[in-house]
Structures are given as structure tokens and as C-alpha cells.
PDB file of N, CA, C and O in Angstrom:
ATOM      1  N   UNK A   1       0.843  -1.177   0.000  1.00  0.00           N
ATOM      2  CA  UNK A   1       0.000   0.000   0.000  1.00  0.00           C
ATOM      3  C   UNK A   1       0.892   1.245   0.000  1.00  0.00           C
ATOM      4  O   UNK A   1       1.760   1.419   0.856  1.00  0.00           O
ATOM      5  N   UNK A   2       0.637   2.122  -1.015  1.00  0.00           N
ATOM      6  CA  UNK A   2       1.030   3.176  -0.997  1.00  0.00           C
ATOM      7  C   UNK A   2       1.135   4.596  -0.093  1.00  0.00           C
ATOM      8  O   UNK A   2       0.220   4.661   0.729  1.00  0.00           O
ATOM      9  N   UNK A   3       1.949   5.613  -0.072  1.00  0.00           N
ATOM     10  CA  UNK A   3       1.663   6.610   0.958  1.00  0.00           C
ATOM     11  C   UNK A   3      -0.143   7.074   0.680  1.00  0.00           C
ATOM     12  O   UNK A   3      -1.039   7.029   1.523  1.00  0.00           O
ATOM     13  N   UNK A   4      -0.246   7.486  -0.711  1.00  0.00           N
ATOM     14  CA  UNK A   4      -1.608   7.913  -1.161  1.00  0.00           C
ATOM     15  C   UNK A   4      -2.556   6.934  -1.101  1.00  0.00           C
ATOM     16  O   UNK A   4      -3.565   7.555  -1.435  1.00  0.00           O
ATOM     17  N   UNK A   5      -2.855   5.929  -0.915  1.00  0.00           N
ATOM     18  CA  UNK A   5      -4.013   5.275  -0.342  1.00  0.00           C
ATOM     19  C   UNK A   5      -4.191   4.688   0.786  1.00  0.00           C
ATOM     20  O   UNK A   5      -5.171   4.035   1.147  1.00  0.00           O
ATOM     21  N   UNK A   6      -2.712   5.049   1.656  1.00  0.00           N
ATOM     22  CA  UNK A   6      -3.000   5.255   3.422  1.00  0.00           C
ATOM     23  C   UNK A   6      -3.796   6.181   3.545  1.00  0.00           C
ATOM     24  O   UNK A   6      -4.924   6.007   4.006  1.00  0.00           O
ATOM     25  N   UNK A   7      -3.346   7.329   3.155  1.00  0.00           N
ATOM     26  CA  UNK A   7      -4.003   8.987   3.208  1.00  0.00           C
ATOM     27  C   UNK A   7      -5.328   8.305   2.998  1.00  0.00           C
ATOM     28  O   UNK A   7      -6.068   7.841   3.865  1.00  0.00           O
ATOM     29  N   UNK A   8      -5.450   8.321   2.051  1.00  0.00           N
ATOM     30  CA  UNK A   8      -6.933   8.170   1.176  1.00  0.00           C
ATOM     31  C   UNK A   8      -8.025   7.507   2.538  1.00  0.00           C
ATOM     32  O   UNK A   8      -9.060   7.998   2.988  1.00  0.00           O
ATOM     33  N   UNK A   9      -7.228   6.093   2.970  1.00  0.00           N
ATOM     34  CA  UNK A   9      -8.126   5.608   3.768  1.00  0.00           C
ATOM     35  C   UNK A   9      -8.437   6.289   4.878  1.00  0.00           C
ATOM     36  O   UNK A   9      -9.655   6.405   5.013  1.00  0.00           O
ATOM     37  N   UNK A  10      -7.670   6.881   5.891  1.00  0.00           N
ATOM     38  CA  UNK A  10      -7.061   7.474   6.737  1.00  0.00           C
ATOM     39  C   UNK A  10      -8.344   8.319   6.450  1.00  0.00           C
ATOM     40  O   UNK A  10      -9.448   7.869   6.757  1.00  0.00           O
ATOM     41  N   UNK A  11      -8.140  10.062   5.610  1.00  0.00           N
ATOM     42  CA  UNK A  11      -9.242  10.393   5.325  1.00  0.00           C
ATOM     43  C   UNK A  11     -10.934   9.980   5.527  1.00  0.00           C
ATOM     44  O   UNK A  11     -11.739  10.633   6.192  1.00  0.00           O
ATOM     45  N   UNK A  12     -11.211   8.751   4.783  1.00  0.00           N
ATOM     46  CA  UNK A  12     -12.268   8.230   4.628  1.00  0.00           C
ATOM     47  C   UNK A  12     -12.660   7.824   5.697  1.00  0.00           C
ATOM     48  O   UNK A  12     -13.854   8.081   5.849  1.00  0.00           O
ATOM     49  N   UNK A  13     -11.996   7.051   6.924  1.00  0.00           N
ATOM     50  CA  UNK A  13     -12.363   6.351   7.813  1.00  0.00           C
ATOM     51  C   UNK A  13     -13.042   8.137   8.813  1.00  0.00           C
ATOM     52  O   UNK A  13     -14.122   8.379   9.353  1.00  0.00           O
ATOM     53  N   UNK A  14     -11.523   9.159   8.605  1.00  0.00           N
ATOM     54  CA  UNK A  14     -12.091  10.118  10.028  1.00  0.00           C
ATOM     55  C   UNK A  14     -12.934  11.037   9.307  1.00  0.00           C
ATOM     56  O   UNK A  14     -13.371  11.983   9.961  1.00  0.00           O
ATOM     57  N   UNK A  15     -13.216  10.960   8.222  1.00  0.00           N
ATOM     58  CA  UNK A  15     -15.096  11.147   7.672  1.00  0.00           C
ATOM     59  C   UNK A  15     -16.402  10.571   8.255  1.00  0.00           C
ATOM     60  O   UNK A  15     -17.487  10.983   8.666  1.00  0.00           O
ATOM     61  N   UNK A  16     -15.620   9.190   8.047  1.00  0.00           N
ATOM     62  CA  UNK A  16     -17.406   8.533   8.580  1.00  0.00           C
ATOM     63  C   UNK A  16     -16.873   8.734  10.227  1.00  0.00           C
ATOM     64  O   UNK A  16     -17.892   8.711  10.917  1.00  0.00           O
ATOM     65  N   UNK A  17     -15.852   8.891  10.957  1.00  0.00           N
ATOM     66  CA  UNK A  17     -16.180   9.134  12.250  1.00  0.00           C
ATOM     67  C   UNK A  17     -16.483  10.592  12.722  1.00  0.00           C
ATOM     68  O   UNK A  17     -16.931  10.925  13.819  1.00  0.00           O
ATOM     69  N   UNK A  18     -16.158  11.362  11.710  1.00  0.00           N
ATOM     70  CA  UNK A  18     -16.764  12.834  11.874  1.00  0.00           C
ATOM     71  C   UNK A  18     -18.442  12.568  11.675  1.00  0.00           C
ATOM     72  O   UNK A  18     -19.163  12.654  12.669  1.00  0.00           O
ATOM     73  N   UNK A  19     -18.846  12.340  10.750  1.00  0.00           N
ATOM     74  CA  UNK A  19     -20.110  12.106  10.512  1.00  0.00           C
ATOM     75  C   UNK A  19     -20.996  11.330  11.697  1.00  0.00           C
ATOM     76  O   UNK A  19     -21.801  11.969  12.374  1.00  0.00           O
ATOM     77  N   UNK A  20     -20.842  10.295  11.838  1.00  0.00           N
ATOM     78  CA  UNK A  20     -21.668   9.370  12.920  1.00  0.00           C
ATOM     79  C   UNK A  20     -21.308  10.027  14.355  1.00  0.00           C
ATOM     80  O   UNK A  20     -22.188  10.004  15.216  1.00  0.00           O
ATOM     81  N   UNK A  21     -19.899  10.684  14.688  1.00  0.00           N
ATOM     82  CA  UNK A  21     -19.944  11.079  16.038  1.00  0.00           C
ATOM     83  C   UNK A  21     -20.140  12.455  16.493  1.00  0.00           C
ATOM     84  O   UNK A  21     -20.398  12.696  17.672  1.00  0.00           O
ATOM     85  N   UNK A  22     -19.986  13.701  15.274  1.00  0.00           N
ATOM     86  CA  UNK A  22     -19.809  14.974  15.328  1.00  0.00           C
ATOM     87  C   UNK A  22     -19.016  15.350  15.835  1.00  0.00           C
ATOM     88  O   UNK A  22     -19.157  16.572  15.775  1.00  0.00           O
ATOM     89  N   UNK A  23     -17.807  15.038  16.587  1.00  0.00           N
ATOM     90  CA  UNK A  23     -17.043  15.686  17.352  1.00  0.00           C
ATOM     91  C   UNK A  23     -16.327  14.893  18.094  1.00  0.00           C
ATOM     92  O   UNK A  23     -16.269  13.664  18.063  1.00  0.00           O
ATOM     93  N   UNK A  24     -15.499  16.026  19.113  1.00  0.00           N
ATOM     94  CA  UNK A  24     -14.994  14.677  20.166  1.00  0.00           C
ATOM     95  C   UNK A  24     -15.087  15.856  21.467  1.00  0.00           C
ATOM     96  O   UNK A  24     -15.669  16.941  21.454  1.00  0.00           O
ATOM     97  N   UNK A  25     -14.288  15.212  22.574  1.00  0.00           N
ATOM     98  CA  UNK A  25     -14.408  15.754  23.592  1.00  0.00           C
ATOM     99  C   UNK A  25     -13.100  15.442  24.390  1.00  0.00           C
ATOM    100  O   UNK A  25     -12.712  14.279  24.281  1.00  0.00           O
ATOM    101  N   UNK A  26     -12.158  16.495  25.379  1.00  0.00           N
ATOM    102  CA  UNK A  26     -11.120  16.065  25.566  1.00  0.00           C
ATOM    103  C   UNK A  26     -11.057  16.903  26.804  1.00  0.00           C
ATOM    104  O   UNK A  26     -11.637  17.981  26.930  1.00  0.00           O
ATOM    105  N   UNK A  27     -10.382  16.382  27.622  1.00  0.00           N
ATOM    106  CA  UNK A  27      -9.971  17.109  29.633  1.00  0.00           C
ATOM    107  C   UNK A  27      -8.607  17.687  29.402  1.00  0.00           C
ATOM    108  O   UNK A  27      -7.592  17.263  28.849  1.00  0.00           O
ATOM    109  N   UNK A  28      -9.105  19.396  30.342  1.00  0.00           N
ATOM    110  CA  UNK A  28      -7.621  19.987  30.343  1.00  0.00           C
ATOM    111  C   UNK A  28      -7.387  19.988  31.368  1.00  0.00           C
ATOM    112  O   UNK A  28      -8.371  19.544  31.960  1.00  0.00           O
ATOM    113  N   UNK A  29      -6.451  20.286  32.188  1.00  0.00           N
ATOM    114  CA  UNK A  29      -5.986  20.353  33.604  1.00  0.00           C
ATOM    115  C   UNK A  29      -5.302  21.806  33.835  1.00  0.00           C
ATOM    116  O   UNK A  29      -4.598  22.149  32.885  1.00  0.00           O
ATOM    117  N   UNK A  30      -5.367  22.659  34.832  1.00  0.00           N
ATOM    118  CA  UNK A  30      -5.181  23.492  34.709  1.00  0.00           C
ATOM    119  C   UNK A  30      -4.654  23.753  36.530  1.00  0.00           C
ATOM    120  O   UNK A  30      -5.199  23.237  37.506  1.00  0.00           O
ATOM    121  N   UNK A  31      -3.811  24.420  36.536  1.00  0.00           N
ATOM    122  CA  UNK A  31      -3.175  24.726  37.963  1.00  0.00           C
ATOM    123  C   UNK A  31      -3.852  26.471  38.566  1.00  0.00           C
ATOM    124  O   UNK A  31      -3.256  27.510  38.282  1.00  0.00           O
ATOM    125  N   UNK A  32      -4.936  26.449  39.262  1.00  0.00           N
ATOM    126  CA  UNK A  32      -5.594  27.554  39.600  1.00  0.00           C
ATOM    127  C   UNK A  32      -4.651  28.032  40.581  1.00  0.00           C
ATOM    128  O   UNK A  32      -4.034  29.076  40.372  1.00  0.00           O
ATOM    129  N   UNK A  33      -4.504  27.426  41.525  1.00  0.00           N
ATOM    130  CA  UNK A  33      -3.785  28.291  42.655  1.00  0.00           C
ATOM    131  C   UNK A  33      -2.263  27.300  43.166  1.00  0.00           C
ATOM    132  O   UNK A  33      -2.361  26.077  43.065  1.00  0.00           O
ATOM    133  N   UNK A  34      -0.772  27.971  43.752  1.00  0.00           N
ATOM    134  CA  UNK A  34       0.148  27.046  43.637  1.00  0.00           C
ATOM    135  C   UNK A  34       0.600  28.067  45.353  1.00  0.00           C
ATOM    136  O   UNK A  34       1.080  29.201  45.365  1.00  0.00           O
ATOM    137  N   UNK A  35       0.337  27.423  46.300  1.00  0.00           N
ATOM    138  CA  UNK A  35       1.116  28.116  47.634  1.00  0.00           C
ATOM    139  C   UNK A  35       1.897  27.401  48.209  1.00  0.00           C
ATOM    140  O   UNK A  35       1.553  26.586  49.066  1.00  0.00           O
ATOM    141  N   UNK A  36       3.188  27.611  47.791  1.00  0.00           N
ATOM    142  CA  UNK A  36       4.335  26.550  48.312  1.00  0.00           C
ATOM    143  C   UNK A  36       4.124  25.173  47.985  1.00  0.00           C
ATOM    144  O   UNK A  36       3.801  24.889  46.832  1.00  0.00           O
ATOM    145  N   UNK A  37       4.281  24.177  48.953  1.00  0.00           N
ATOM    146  CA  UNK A  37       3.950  22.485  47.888  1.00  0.00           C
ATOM    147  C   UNK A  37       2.553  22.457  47.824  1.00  0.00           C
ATOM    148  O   UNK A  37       2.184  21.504  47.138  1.00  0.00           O
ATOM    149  N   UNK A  38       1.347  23.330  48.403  1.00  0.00           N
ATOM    150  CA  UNK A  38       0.311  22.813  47.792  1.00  0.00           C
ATOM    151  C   UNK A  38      -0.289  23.210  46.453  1.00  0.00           C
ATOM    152  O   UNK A  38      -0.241  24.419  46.226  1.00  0.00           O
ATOM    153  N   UNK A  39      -0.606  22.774  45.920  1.00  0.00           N
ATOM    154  CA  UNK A  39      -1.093  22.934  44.451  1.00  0.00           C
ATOM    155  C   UNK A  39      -2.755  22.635  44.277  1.00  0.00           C
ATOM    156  O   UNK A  39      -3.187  21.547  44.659  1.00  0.00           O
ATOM    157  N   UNK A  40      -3.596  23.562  43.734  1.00  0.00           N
ATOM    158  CA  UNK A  40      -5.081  23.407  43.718  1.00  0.00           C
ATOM    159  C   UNK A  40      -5.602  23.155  42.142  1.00  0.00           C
ATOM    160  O   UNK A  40      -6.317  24.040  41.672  1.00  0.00           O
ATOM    161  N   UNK A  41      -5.240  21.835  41.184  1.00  0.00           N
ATOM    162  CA  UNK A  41      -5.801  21.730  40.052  1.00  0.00           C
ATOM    163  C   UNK A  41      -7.039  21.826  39.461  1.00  0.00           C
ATOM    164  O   UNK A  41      -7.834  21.201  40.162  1.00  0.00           O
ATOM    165  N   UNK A  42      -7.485  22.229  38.671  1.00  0.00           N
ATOM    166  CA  UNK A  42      -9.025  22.339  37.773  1.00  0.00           C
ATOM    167  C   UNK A  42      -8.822  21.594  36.674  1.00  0.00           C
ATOM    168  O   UNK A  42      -7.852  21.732  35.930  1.00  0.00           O
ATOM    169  N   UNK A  43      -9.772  20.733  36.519  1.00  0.00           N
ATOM    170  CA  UNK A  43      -9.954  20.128  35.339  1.00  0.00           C
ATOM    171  C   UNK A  43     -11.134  20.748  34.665  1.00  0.00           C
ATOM    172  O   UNK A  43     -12.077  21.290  35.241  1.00  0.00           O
ATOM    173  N   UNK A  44     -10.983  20.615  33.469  1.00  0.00           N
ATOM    174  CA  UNK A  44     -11.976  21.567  32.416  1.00  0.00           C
ATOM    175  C   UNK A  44     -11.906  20.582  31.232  1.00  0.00           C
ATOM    176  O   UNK A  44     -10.908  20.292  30.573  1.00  0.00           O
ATOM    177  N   UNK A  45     -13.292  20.082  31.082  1.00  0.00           N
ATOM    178  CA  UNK A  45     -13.761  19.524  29.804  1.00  0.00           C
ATOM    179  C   UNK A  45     -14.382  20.669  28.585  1.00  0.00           C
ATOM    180  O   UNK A  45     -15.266  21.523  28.643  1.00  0.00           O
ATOM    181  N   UNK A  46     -13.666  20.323  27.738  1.00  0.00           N
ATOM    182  CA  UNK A  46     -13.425  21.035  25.955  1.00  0.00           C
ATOM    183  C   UNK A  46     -14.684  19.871  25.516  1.00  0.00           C
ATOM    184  O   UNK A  46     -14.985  18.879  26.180  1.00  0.00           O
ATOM    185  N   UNK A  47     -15.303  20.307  24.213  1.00  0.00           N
ATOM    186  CA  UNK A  47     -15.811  20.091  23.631  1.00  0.00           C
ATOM    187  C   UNK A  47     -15.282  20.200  21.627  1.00  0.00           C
ATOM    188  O   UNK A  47     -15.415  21.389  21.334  1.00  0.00           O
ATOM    189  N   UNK A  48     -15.070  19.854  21.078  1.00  0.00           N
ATOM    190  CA  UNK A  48     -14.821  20.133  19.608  1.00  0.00           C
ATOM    191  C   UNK A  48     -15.822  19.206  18.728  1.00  0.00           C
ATOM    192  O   UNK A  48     -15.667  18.017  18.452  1.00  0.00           O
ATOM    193  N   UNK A  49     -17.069  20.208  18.298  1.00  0.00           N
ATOM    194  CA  UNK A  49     -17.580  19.599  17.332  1.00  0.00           C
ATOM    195  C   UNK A  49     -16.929  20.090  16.191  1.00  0.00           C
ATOM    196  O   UNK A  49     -16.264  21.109  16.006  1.00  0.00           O
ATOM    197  N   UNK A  50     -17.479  18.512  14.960  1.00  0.00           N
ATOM    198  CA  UNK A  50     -16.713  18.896  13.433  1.00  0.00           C
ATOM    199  C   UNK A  50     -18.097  19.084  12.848  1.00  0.00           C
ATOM    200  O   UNK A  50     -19.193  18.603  13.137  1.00  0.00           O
ATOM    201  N   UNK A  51     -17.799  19.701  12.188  1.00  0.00           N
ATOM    202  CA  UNK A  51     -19.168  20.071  10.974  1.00  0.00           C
ATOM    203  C   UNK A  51     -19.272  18.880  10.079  1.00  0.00           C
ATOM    204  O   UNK A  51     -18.427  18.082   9.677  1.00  0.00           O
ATOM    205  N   UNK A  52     -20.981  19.033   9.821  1.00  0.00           N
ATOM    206  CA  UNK A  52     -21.460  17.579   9.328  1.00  0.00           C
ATOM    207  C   UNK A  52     -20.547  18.272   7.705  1.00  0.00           C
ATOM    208  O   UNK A  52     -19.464  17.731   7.481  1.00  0.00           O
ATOM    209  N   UNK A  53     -20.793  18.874   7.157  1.00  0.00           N
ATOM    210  CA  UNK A  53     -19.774  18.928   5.791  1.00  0.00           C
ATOM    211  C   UNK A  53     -18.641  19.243   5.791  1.00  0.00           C
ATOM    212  O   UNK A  53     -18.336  19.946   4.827  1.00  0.00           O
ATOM    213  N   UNK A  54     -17.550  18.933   6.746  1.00  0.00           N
ATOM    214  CA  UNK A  54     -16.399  18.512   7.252  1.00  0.00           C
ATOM    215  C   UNK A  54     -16.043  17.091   6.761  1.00  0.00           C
ATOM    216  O   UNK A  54     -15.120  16.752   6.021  1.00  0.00           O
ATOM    217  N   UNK A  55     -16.967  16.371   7.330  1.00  0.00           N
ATOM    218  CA  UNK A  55     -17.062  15.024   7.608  1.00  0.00           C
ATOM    219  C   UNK A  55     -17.449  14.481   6.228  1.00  0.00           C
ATOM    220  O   UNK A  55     -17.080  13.327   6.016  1.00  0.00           O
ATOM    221  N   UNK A  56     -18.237  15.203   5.091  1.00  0.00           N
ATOM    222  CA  UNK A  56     -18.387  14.350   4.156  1.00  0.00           C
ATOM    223  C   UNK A  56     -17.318  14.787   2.774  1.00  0.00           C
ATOM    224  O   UNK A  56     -17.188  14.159   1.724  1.00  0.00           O
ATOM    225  N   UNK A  57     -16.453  16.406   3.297  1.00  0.00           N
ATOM    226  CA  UNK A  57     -15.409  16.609   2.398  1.00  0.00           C
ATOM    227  C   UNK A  57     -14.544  15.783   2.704  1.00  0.00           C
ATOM    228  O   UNK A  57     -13.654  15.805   1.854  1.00  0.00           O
ATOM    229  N   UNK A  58     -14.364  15.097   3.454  1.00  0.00           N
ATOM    230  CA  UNK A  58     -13.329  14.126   3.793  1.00  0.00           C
ATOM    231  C   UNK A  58     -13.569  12.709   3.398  1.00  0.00           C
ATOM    232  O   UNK A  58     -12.771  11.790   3.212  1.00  0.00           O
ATOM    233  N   UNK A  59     -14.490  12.746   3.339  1.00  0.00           N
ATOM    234  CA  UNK A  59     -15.067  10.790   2.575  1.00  0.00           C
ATOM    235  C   UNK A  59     -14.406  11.233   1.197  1.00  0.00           C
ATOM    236  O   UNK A  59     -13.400  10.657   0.782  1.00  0.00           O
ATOM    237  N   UNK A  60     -15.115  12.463   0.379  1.00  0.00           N
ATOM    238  CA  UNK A  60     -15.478  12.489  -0.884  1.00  0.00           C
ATOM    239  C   UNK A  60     -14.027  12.286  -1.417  1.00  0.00           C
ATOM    240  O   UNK A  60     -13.562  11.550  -2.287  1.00  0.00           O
ATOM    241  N   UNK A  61     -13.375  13.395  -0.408  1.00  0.00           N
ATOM    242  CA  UNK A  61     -11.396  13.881  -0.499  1.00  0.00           C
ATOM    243  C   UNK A  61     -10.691  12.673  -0.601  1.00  0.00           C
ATOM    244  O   UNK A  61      -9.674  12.486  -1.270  1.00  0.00           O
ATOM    245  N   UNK A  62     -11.366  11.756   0.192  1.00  0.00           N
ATOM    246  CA  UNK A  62     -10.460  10.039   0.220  1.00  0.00           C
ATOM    247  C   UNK A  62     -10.809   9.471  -0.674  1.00  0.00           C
ATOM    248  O   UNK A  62      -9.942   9.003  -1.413  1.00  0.00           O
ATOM    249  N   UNK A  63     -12.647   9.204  -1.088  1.00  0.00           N
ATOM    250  CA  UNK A  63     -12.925   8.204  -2.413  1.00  0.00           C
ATOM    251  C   UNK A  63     -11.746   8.806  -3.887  1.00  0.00           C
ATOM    252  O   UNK A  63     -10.997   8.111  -4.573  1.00  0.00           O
ATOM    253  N   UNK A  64     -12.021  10.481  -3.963  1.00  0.00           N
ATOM    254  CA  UNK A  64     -10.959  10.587  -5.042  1.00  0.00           C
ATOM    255  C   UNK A  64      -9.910  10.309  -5.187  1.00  0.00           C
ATOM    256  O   UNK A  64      -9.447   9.829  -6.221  1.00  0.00           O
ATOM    257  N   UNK A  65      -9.105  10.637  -3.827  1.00  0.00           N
ATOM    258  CA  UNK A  65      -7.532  10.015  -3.696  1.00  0.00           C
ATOM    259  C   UNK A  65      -7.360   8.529  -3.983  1.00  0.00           C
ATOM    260  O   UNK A  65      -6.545   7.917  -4.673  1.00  0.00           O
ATOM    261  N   UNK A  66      -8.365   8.159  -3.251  1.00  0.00           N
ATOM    262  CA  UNK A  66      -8.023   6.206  -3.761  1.00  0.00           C
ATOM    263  C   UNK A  66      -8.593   5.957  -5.143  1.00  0.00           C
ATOM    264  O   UNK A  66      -8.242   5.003  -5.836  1.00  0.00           O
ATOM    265  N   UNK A  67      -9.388   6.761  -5.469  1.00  0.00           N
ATOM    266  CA  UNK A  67      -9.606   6.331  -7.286  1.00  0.00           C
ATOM    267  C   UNK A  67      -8.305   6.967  -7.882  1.00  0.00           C
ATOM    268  O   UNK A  67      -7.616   6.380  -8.717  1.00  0.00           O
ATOM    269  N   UNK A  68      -8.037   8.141  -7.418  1.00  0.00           N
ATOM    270  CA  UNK A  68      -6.551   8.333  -8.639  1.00  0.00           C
ATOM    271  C   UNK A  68      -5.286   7.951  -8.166  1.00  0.00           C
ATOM    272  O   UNK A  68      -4.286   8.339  -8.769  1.00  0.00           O
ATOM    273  N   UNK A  69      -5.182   7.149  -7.037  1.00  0.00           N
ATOM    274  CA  UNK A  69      -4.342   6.152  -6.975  1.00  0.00           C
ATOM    275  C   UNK A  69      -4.130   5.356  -7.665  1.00  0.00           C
ATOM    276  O   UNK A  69      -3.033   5.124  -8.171  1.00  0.00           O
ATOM    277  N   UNK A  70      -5.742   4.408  -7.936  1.00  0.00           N
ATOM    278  CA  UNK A  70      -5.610   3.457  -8.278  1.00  0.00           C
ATOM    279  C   UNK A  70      -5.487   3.433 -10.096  1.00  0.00           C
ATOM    280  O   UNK A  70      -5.017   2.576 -10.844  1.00  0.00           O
ATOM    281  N   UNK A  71      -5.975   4.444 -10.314  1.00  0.00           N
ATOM    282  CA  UNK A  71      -5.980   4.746 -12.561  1.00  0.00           C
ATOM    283  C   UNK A  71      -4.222   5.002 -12.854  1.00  0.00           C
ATOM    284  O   UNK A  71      -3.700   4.724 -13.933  1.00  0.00           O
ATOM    285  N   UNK A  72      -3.421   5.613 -11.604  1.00  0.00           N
ATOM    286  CA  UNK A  72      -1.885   5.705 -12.222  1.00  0.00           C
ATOM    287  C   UNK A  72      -1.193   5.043 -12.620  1.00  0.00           C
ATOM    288  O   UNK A  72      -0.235   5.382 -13.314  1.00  0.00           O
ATOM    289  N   UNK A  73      -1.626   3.304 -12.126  1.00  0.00           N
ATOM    290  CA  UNK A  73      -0.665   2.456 -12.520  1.00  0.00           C
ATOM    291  C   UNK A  73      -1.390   1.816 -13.535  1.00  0.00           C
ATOM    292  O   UNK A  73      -0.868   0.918 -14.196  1.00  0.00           O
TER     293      UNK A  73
END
């Protein structure tokens, strides 16, 4: 398998997981207050949705890459 139809798949697959999941979600940690050794952390949950036509420029972006992969040889 080639570099261009790793991509290709690669692409295609985090299409349909953009699509079926919209997004993802990820924990930050954050140091609010620091007084000598004690330390008072915050955790803070992020949110990142992907746009539903995100998700299907990226199928479409991979089906082409793996079709003109595959017509070069």
C-alpha cells in the first residue's frame, strides 16, 4: 500500500467518524492556585464539534484520492 491510499483511507475512515460522532471531547488540567507544595488543580472539559460537511469533504477527499491512486498504474 502506498503513501496515497494510506491517506486516502485514513481520510475516509475520520469522515465517517466525523459524521456518525460529530465531534470529540477532551480534559484539560489546569493549575488555579500554587502556595508553596500545595497545588489546587481544575480540570476543564473542551468540547470540539466537526461540521457535518467537514465530515463528508473528507469521505469524498479520500474516495478521489483512492480512485486516482488506483488509474496511475
Amino acid at each position: 500500500m502506498n503513501a496515497l491510499r494510506i491517506t486516502a483511507v485514513v481520510l475516509i475512515i475520520g469522515g465517517l467518524l466525523a459524521v456518525f460522532y460529530g465531534g470529540f471531547s477532551y480534559t484539560q488540567e489546569h493549575t488555579a492556585m500554587k502556595v508553596g507544595p500545595l497545588e489546587l488543580k481544575v480540570e476543564e472539559r473542551k468540547d470540539v464539534n466537526v461540521p457535518l460537511w467537514a465530515g463528508i469533504a473528507a469521505i469524498v477527499g479520500g474516495g478521489v484520492l483512492l480512485l486516482a491512486g488506483g488509474r496511475r498504474k
